XYZ file of C-alpha atoms in Angstrom:
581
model
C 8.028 -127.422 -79.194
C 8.503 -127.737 -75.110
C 5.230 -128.444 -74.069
C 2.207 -129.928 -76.155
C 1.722 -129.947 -79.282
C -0.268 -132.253 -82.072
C -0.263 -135.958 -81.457
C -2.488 -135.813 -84.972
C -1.614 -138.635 -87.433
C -3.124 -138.005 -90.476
C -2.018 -141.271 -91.963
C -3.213 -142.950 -88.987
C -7.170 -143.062 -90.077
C -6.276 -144.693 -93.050
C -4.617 -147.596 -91.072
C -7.156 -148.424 -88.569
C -9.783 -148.077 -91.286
C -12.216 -150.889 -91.240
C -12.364 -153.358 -94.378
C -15.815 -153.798 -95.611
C -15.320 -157.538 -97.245
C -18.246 -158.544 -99.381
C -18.866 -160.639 -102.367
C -16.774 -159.464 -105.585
C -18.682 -158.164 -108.839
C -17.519 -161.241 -111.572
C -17.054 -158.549 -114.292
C -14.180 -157.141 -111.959
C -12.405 -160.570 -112.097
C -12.435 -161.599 -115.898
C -15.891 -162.845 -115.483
C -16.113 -163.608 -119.498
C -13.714 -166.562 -118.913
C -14.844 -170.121 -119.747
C -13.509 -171.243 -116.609
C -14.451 -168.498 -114.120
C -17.723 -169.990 -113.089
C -16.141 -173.285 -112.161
C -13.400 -170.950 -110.229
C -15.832 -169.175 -108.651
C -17.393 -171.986 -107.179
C -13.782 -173.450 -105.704
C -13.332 -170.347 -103.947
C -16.681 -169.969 -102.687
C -17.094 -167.990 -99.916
C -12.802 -167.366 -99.274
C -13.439 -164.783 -101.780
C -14.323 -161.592 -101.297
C -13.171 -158.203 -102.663
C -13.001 -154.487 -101.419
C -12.411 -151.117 -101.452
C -9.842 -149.319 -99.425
C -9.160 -145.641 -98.460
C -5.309 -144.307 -99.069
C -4.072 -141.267 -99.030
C -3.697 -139.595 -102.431
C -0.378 -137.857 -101.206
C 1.338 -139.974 -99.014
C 3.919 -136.913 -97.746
C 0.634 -134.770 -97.156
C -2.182 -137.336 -96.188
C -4.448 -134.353 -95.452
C -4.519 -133.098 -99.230
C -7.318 -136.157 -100.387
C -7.548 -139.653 -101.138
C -8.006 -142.492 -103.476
C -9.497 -145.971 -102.947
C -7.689 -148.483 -104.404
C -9.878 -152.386 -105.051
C -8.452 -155.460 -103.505
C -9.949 -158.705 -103.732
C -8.626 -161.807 -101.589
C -8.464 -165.379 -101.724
C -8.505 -166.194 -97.559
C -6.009 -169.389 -97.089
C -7.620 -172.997 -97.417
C -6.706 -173.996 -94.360
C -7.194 -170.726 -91.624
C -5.305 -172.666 -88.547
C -2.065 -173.172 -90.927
C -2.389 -169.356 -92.766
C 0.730 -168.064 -92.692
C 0.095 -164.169 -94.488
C -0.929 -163.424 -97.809
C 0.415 -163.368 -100.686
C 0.521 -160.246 -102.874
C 0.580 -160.200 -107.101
C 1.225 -157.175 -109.344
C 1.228 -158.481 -113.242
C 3.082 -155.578 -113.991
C 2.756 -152.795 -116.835
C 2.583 -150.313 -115.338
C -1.203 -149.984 -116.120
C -1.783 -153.691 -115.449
C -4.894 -154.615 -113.285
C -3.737 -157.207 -110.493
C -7.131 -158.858 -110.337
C -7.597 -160.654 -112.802
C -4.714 -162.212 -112.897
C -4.401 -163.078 -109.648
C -7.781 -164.501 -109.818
C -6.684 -166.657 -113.265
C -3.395 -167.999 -110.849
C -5.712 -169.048 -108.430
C -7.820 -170.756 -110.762
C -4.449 -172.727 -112.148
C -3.799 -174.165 -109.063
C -6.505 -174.815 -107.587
C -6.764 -177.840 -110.668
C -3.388 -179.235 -109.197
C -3.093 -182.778 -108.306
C -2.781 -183.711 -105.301
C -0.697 -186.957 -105.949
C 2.390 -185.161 -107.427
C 4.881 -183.522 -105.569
C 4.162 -180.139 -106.816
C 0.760 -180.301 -107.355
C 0.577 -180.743 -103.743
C 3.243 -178.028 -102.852
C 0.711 -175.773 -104.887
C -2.295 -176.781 -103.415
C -0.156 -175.896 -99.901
C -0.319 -172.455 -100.761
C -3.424 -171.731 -101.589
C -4.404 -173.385 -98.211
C -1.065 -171.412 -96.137
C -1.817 -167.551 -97.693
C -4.077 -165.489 -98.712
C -3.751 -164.684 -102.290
C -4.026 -161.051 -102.857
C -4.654 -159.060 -106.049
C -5.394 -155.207 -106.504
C -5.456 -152.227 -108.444
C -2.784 -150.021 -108.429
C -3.776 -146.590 -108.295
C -4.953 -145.178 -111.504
C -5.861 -148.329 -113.117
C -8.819 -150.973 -112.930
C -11.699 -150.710 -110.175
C -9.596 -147.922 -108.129
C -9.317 -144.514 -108.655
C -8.118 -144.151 -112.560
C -6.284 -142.362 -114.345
C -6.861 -140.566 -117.832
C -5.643 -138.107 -119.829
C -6.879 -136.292 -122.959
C -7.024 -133.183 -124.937
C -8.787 -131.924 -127.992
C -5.732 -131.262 -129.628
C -5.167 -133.467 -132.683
C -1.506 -135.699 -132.901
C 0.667 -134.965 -135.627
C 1.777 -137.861 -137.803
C 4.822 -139.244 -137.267
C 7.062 -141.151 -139.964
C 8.820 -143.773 -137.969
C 10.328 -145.715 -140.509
C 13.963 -146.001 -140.072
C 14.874 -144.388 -143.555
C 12.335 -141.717 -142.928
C 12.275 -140.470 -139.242
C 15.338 -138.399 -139.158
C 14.400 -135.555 -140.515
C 13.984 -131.705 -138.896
C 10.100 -131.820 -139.328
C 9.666 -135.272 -138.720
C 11.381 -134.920 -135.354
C 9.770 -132.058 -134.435
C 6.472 -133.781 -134.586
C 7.476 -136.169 -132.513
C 8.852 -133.794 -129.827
C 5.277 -131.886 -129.844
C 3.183 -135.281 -129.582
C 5.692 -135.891 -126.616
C 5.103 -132.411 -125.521
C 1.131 -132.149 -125.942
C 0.675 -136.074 -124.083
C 2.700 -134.831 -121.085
C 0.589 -132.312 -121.121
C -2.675 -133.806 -121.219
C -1.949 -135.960 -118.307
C 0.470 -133.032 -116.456
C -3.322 -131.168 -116.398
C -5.344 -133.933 -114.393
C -4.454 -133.096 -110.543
C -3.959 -136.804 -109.783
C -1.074 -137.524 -112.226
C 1.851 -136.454 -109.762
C 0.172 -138.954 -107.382
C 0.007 -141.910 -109.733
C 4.024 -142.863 -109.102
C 5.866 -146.249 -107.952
C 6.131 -144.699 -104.133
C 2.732 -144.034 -103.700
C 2.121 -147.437 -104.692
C 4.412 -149.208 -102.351
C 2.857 -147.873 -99.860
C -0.509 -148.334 -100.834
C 0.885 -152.140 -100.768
C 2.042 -151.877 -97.209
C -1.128 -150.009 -96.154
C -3.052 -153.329 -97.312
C -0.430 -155.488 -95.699
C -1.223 -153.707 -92.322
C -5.188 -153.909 -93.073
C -4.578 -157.674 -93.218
C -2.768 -158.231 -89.817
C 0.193 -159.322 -91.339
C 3.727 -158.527 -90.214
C 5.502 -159.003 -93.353
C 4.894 -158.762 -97.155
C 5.003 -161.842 -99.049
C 4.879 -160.783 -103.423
C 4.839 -162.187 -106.627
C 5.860 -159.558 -109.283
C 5.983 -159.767 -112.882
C 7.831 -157.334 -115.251
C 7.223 -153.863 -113.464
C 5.998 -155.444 -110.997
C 9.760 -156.381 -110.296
C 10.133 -152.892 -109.961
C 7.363 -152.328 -107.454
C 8.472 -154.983 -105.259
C 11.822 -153.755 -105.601
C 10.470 -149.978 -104.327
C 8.805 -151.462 -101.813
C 11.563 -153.496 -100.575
C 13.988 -150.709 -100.490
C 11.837 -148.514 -98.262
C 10.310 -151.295 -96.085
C 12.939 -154.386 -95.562
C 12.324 -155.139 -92.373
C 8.960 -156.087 -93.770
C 10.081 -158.189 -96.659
C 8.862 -161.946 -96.121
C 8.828 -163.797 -99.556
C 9.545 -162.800 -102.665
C 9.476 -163.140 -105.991
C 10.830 -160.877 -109.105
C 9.757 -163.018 -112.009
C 11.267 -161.040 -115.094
C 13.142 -158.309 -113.885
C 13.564 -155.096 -114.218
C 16.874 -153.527 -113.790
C 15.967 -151.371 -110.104
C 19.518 -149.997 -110.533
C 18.986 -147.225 -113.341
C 15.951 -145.310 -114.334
C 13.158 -146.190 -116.378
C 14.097 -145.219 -119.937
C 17.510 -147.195 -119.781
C 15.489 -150.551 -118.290
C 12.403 -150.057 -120.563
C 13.028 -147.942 -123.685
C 16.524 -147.907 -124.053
C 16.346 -151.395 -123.673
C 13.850 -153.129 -125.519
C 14.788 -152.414 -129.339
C 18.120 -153.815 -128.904
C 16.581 -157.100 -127.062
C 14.138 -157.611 -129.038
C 16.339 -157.457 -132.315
C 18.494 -160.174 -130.783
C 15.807 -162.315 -130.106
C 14.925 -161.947 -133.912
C 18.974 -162.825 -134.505
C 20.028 -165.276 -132.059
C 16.565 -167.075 -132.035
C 13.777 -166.896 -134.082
C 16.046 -166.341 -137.755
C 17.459 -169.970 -136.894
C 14.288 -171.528 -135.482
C 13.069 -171.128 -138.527
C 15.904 -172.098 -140.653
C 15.939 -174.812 -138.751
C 12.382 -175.914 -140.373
C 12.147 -174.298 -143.888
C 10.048 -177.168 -144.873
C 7.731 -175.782 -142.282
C 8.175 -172.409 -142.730
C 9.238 -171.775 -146.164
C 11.796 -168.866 -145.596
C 15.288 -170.753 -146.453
C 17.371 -173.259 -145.267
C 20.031 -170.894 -144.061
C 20.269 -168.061 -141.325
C 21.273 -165.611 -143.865
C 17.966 -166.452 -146.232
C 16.050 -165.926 -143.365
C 17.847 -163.002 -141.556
C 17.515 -161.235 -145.410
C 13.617 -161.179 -145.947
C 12.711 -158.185 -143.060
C 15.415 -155.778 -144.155
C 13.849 -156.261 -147.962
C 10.518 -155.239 -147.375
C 9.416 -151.774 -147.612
C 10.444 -149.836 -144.879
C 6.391 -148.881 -144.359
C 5.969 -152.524 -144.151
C 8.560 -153.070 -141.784
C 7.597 -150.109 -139.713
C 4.023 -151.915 -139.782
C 5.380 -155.546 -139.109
C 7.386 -154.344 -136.202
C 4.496 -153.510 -133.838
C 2.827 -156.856 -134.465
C 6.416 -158.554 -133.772
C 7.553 -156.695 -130.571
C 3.950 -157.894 -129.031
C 4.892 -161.265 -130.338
C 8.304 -161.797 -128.984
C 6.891 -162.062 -125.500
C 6.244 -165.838 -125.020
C 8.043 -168.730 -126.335
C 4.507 -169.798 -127.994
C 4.043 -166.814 -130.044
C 7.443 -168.240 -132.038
C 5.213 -169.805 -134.942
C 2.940 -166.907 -135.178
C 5.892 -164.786 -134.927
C 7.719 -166.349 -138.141
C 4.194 -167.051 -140.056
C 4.079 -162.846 -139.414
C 7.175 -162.492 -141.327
C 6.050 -164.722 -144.095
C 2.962 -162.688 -143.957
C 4.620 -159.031 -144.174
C 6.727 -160.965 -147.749
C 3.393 -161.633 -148.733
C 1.866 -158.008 -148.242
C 5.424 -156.420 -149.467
C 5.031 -158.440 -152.288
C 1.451 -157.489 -153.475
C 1.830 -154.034 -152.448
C 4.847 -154.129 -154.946
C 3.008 -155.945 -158.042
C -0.127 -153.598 -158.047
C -0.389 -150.581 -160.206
C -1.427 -147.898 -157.568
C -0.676 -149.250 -154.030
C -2.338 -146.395 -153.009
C -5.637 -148.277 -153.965
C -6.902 -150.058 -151.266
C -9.435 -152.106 -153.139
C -6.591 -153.000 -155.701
C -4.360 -154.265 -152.567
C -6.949 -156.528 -151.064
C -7.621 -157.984 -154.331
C -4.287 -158.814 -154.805
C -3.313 -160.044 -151.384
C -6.729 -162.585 -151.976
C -5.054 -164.274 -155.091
C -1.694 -164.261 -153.337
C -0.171 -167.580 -152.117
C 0.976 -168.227 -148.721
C 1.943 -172.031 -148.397
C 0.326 -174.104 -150.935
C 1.619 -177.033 -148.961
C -0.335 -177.069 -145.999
C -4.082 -175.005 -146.133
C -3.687 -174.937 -142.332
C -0.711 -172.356 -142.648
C -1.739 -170.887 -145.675
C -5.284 -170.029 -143.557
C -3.054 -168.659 -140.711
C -0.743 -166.740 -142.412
C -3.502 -164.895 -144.642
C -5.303 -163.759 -141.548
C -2.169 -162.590 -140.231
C -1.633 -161.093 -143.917
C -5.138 -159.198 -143.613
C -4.762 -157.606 -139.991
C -1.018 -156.097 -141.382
C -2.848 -154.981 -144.607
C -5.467 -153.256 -142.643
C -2.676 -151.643 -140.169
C -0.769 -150.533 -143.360
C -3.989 -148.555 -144.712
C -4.800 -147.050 -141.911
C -0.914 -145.972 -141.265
C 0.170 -144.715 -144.275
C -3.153 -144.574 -146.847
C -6.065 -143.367 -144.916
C -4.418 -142.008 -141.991
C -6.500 -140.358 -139.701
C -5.321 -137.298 -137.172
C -6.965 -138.740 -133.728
C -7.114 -136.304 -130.092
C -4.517 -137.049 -127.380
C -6.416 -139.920 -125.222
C -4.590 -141.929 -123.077
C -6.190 -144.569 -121.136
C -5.945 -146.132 -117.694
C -5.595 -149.602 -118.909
C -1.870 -148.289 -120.929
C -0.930 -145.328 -121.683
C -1.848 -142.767 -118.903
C -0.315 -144.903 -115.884
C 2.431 -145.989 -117.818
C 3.227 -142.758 -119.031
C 2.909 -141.331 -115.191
C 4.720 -143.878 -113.241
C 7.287 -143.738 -115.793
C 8.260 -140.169 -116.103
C 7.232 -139.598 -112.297
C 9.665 -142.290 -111.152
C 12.828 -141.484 -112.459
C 15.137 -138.430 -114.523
C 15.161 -138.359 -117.925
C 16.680 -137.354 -121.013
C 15.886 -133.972 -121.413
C 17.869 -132.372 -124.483
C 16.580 -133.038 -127.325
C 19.359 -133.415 -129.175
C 20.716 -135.834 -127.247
C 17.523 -137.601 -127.192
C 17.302 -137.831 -131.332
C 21.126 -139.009 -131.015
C 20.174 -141.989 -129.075
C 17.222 -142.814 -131.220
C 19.418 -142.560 -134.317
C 21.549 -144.838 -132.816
C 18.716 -147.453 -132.319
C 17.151 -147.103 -135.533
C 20.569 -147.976 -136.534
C 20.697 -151.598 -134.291
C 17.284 -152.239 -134.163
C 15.444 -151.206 -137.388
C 12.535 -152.872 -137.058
C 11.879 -152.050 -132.913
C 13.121 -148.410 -132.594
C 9.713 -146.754 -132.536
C 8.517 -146.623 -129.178
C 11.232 -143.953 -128.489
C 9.522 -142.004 -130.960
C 5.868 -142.544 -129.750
C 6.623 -142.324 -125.859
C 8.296 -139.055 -125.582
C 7.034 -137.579 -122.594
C 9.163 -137.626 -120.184
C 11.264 -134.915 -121.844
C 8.775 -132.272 -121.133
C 7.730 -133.805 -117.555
C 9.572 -131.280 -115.536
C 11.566 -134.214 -113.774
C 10.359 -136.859 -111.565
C 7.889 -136.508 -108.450
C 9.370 -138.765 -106.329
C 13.097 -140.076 -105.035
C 13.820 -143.601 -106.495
C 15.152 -145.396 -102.594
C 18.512 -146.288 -102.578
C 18.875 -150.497 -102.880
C 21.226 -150.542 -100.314
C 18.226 -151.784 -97.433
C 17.941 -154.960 -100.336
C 20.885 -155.894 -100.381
C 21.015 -158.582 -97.235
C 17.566 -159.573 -98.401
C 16.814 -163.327 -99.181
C 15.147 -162.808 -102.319
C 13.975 -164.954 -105.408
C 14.751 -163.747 -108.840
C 13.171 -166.004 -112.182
C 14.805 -164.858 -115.282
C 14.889 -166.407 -118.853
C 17.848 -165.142 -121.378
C 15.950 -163.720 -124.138
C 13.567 -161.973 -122.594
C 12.783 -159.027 -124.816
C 10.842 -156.813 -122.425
C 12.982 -157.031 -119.263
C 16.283 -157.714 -120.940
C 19.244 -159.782 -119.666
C 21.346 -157.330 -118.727
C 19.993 -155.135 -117.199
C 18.246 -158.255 -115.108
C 21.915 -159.585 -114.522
C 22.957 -155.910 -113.238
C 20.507 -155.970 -110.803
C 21.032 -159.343 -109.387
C 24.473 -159.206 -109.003
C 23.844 -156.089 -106.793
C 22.003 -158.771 -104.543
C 24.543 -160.908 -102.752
C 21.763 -162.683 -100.584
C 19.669 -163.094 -103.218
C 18.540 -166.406 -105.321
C 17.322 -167.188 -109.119
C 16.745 -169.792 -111.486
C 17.889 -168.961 -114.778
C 16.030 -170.710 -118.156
C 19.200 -169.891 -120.883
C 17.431 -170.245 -124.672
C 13.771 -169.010 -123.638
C 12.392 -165.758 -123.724
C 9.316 -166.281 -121.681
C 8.578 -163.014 -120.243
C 6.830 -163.942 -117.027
C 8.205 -167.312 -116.874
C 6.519 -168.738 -113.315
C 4.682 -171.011 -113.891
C 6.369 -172.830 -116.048
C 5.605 -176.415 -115.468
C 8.623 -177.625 -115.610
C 10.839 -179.672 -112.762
C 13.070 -176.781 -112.303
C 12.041 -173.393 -111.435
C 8.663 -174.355 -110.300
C 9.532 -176.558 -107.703
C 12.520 -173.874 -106.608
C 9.812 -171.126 -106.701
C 6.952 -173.195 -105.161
C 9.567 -174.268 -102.223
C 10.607 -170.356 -101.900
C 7.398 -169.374 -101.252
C 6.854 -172.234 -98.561
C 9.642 -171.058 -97.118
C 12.888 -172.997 -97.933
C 15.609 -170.984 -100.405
C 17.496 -172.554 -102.762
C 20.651 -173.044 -101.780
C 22.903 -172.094 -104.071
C 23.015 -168.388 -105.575
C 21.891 -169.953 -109.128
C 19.830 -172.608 -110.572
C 20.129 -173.074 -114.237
C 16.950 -174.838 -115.223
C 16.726 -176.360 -118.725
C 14.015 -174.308 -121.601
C 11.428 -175.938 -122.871
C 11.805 -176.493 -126.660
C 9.639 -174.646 -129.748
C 7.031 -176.012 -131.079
C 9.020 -177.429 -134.238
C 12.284 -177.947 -131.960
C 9.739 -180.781 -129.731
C 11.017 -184.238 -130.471
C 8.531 -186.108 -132.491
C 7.880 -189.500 -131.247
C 6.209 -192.612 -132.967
C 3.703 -194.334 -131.233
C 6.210 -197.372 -130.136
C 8.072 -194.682 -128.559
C 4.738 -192.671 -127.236
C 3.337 -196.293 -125.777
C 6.835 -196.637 -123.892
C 6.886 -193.128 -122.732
C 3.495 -193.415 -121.885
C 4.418 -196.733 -119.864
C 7.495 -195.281 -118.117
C 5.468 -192.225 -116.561
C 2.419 -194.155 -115.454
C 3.446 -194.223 -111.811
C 4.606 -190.415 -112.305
C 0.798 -188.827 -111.926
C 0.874 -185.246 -113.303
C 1.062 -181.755 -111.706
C -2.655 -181.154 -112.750
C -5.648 -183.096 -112.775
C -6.523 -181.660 -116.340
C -2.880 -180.845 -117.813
C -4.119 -179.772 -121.488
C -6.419 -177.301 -119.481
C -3.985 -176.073 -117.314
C -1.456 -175.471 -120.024
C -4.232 -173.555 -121.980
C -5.023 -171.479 -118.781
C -1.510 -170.752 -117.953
C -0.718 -169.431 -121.325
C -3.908 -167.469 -121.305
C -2.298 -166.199 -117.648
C 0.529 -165.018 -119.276
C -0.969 -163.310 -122.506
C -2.476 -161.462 -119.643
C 1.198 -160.273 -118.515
C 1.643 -158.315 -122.063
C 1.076 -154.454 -121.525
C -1.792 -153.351 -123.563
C 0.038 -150.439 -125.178
């Protein structure tokens, strides 16, 4: 302690470690993709990808590693780079290179005669864009878990889960999936710290001083982390959809959820389509709408609710979202008019006679394939159930299950725990059953890490996009977190529930975001930016009124040089967003 001593730093090797860029594989970057060729070729030789050493225990860098894939888009324009640019999609589970590689593909279409199809095309010449692999997921070191033993079946129905055996079941899947990833030695390691500094490793690999992010969903959440142990490294960024960093993941994400996504379903999508029963066919009033879930079956609405919670995601699922509910009448219907509907062959008879819409074959077609996929989903539920092996994947389950019950406490009595899920059946029939199919964390043993305290955010100029009915990262928790944030910005979309809302090619938050990012902050606290209408809400227009619209933009040019394309790629960028489990 007086004289000598170690000067070893065993993190050290890992940050004077020597990047080997080369070309990326294509099937690492969504290589299936109509467009990725032509993508590809705009890059050219600015992309490259690789494969970087980190320490699988950051607090004991001695104990092994993992090597977590990065692949970078180098700035257009080298003499004007200013850093890079990080991305996390979110998840947790979520591979960040694709999707980076999608964004990169969106802009680089922009026009360079509008105002913010240049201000795009600035920043893919000004940063690096930079997408990776968080640990456990994609091209790095995964994750899995699995056991032999066989899940028990669990009746989540909300007139049929509360019951002593029923419950119990539940608590031993919960038990038996912590337990299958609690056995893989590289499970306490897959956790929200270990990430963030995985992120500033590859910020220091790059040269750069400070950490500029985009982060969707959980990635809000990452970048959050990371901001909270390393501010004085914070350069841009962006929480797009946020998570509330002020609580622990089963109040933001599971305790959450159910209730947002059942006021979605109230406060938006019931009237929407009241709004257009001769569209829709489901009544002209809120009430004849709100009616037709609660009447179904309750296996039926414990089959239509998975289909609907991965629906209520984007503002463009809203049509497929209401044809689903005429689709579950439909199914309710013939599963209620056939002698056995125990009979599978009798049910898809039935369902092939039944009527959707005779008034438009479009719809009817739509709705009857939506019909089919529920009908199949029902018989494999509750007819021909089969007892499958605990195997959780890299791409969902494992990571999220990991990051979430390494992050943060919680609830641990079980009594308490069926309490709050009788509660939620309660408020949110038809969304309540993720709390009874992710029940891990219970029999975790606690979290593996220390969740930083957000006081190091709070004099931090950062960029918050949030829309009001966002059912995965709901409001309130969002508006907690903000209003933690004295220094920081966000543009608000009031009506929507985009999840992931930038881009959103609007006049609003893009150019706020886009101007962020190049480095000038809004400059008040809040932008309220207007939503873009459903697809039945659009104004129809004649084609006096199309000519004249047509004529009053022509010296406006547009944000992209194909705009049906880019629209088709964005929304294919944020279907990408959606958590696989």
């Amino acid at each position: 302690a007086c004289g000598g001593g170690s000067s070893h730093d065993p993190v050290q090797k890992y940050r004077e470690q020597t990047v080997q860029w080369a070309v990326c594989d294509p099937t690492i970057l969504g290589g299936a993709t109509p467009y990725f060729e032509a993508d590809r070729a705009k890059a050219g030789d600015r992309l490259r990808c690789a494969v970087v050493r980190a320490p699988l225990d950051w607090a004991n860098p001695d104990r092994g590693e993992v090597v977590i894939s990065v692949m970078r888009i180098a700035a257009g324009t080298p003499e004007k780079r200013r850093g890079a640019i990080f991305f996390n999609p979110g998840g947790p589970g979520v591979d960040g290179l694709t999707s980076t590689f999608a964004l990169f593909g969106v802009f680089a279409d922009s026009n360079p005669s509008a105002s913010q199809g240049a201000k795009q095309l600035r920043l893919l010449n000004e940063y690096d864009m930079v997408g990776f692999s968080p640990r456990g997921t994609g091209s790095s070191t995964q994750l899995a878990c699995g056991t032999n033993e066989l899940e028990r079946f669990v009746d989540s129905t909300a007139s049929g889960w509360d019951t002593p055996e029923n419950i119990a079941n539940a608590n031993y899947n919960g038990s038996k999936s912590a337990q299958a990833c609690l056995n893989n030695p590289l499970t306490p390691y897959i956790n929200t710290d270990a990430t963030a500094r995985d992120m500033d490793l590859l910020r220091g690999l790059l040269g750069d001083e400070k950490l500029n992010y985009l982060g969707y969903s959980y990635g809000t959440w990452l970048g959050s982390w990371y901001a909270s142990l390393f501010p004085e490294k914070v350069g841009r960024m962006v929480l797009d959809s946020s998570m509330d960093f002020t609580t622990t993941m089963e109040q933001s994400v599971f305790l959450g959820q159910p209730t947002a996504r059942q006021r979605l379903l109230d406060d938006v999508l019931v009237p929407y389509a009241a709004r257009h029963p001769d569209v829709f066919h489901l009544g002209a009033t809120d009430a004849d709408v709100r009616a037709i879930l609660p009447n179904l079956s309750p296996k039926v609405q414990q089959v239509v609710g998975g289909r609907l919670s991965q629906l209520s995601y984007s503002r463009v699922s809203a049509d497929e979202y209401i044809g689903t509910m005429s689709a579950a009448r439909g199914l309710d219907s013939v599963l209620k008019s056939v002698p056995d509907p125990t009979e599978p062959d009798a049910i898809a008879a039935a369902l092939n006679v039944y009527v959707f819409d005779a008034s438009s074959p479009t719809r009817e077609k739509a709705i009857r394939t939506i019909a089919e996929e529920l009908q199949a989903n029902y018989i494999a539920t509750w007819i021909k159930p089969t007892r499958s092996s605990f195997e959780l994947s890299s791409a969902g389950s494992a990571v999220i299950t990991a990051v979430h019950c390494n992050d943060t406490a919680a609830t641990t009595d079980l009594g308490a725990w069926a309490g709050l899920v009788r509660g939620m059946a309660q408020r949110s029939p038809m969304f309540f059953s993720s709390l009874l199919q992710f029940h891990s964390c219970a029999f975790w043993g606690g979290p593996k890490v220390n969740k930083p305290d957000l006081a190091p955010m709070k004099p931090l100029d950062i960029m918050f996009v949030q829309s009001q009915y966002d059912s995965a990262t709901y409001t309130e928790g969002a508006n907690a977190f903000f209003a933690q944030l004295p220094a920081a910005r966000r543009a608000y979309v009031p009506g929507d529930f985009q999840h992931g809302v930038y881009p959103y090619s609007d006049a609003c938050v893009d150019p706020l975001v886009t101007d962020y990012l190049l480095g000038e902050s809004p400059k008040v606290r809040e932008t309220v930016c207007t939503a873009h209408p459903l697809a039945q809400d659009a104004p129809k227009v004649n084609a006096n009124q199309q000519a004249s619209s047509t004529s009053a933009l022509a010296n406006t040019p547009p944000v992209y040089k194909d705009p049906e394309q880019a629209r088709e790629r964005l929304e294919n960028f944020k279907r990408g967003l959606i958590p696989s489990n």
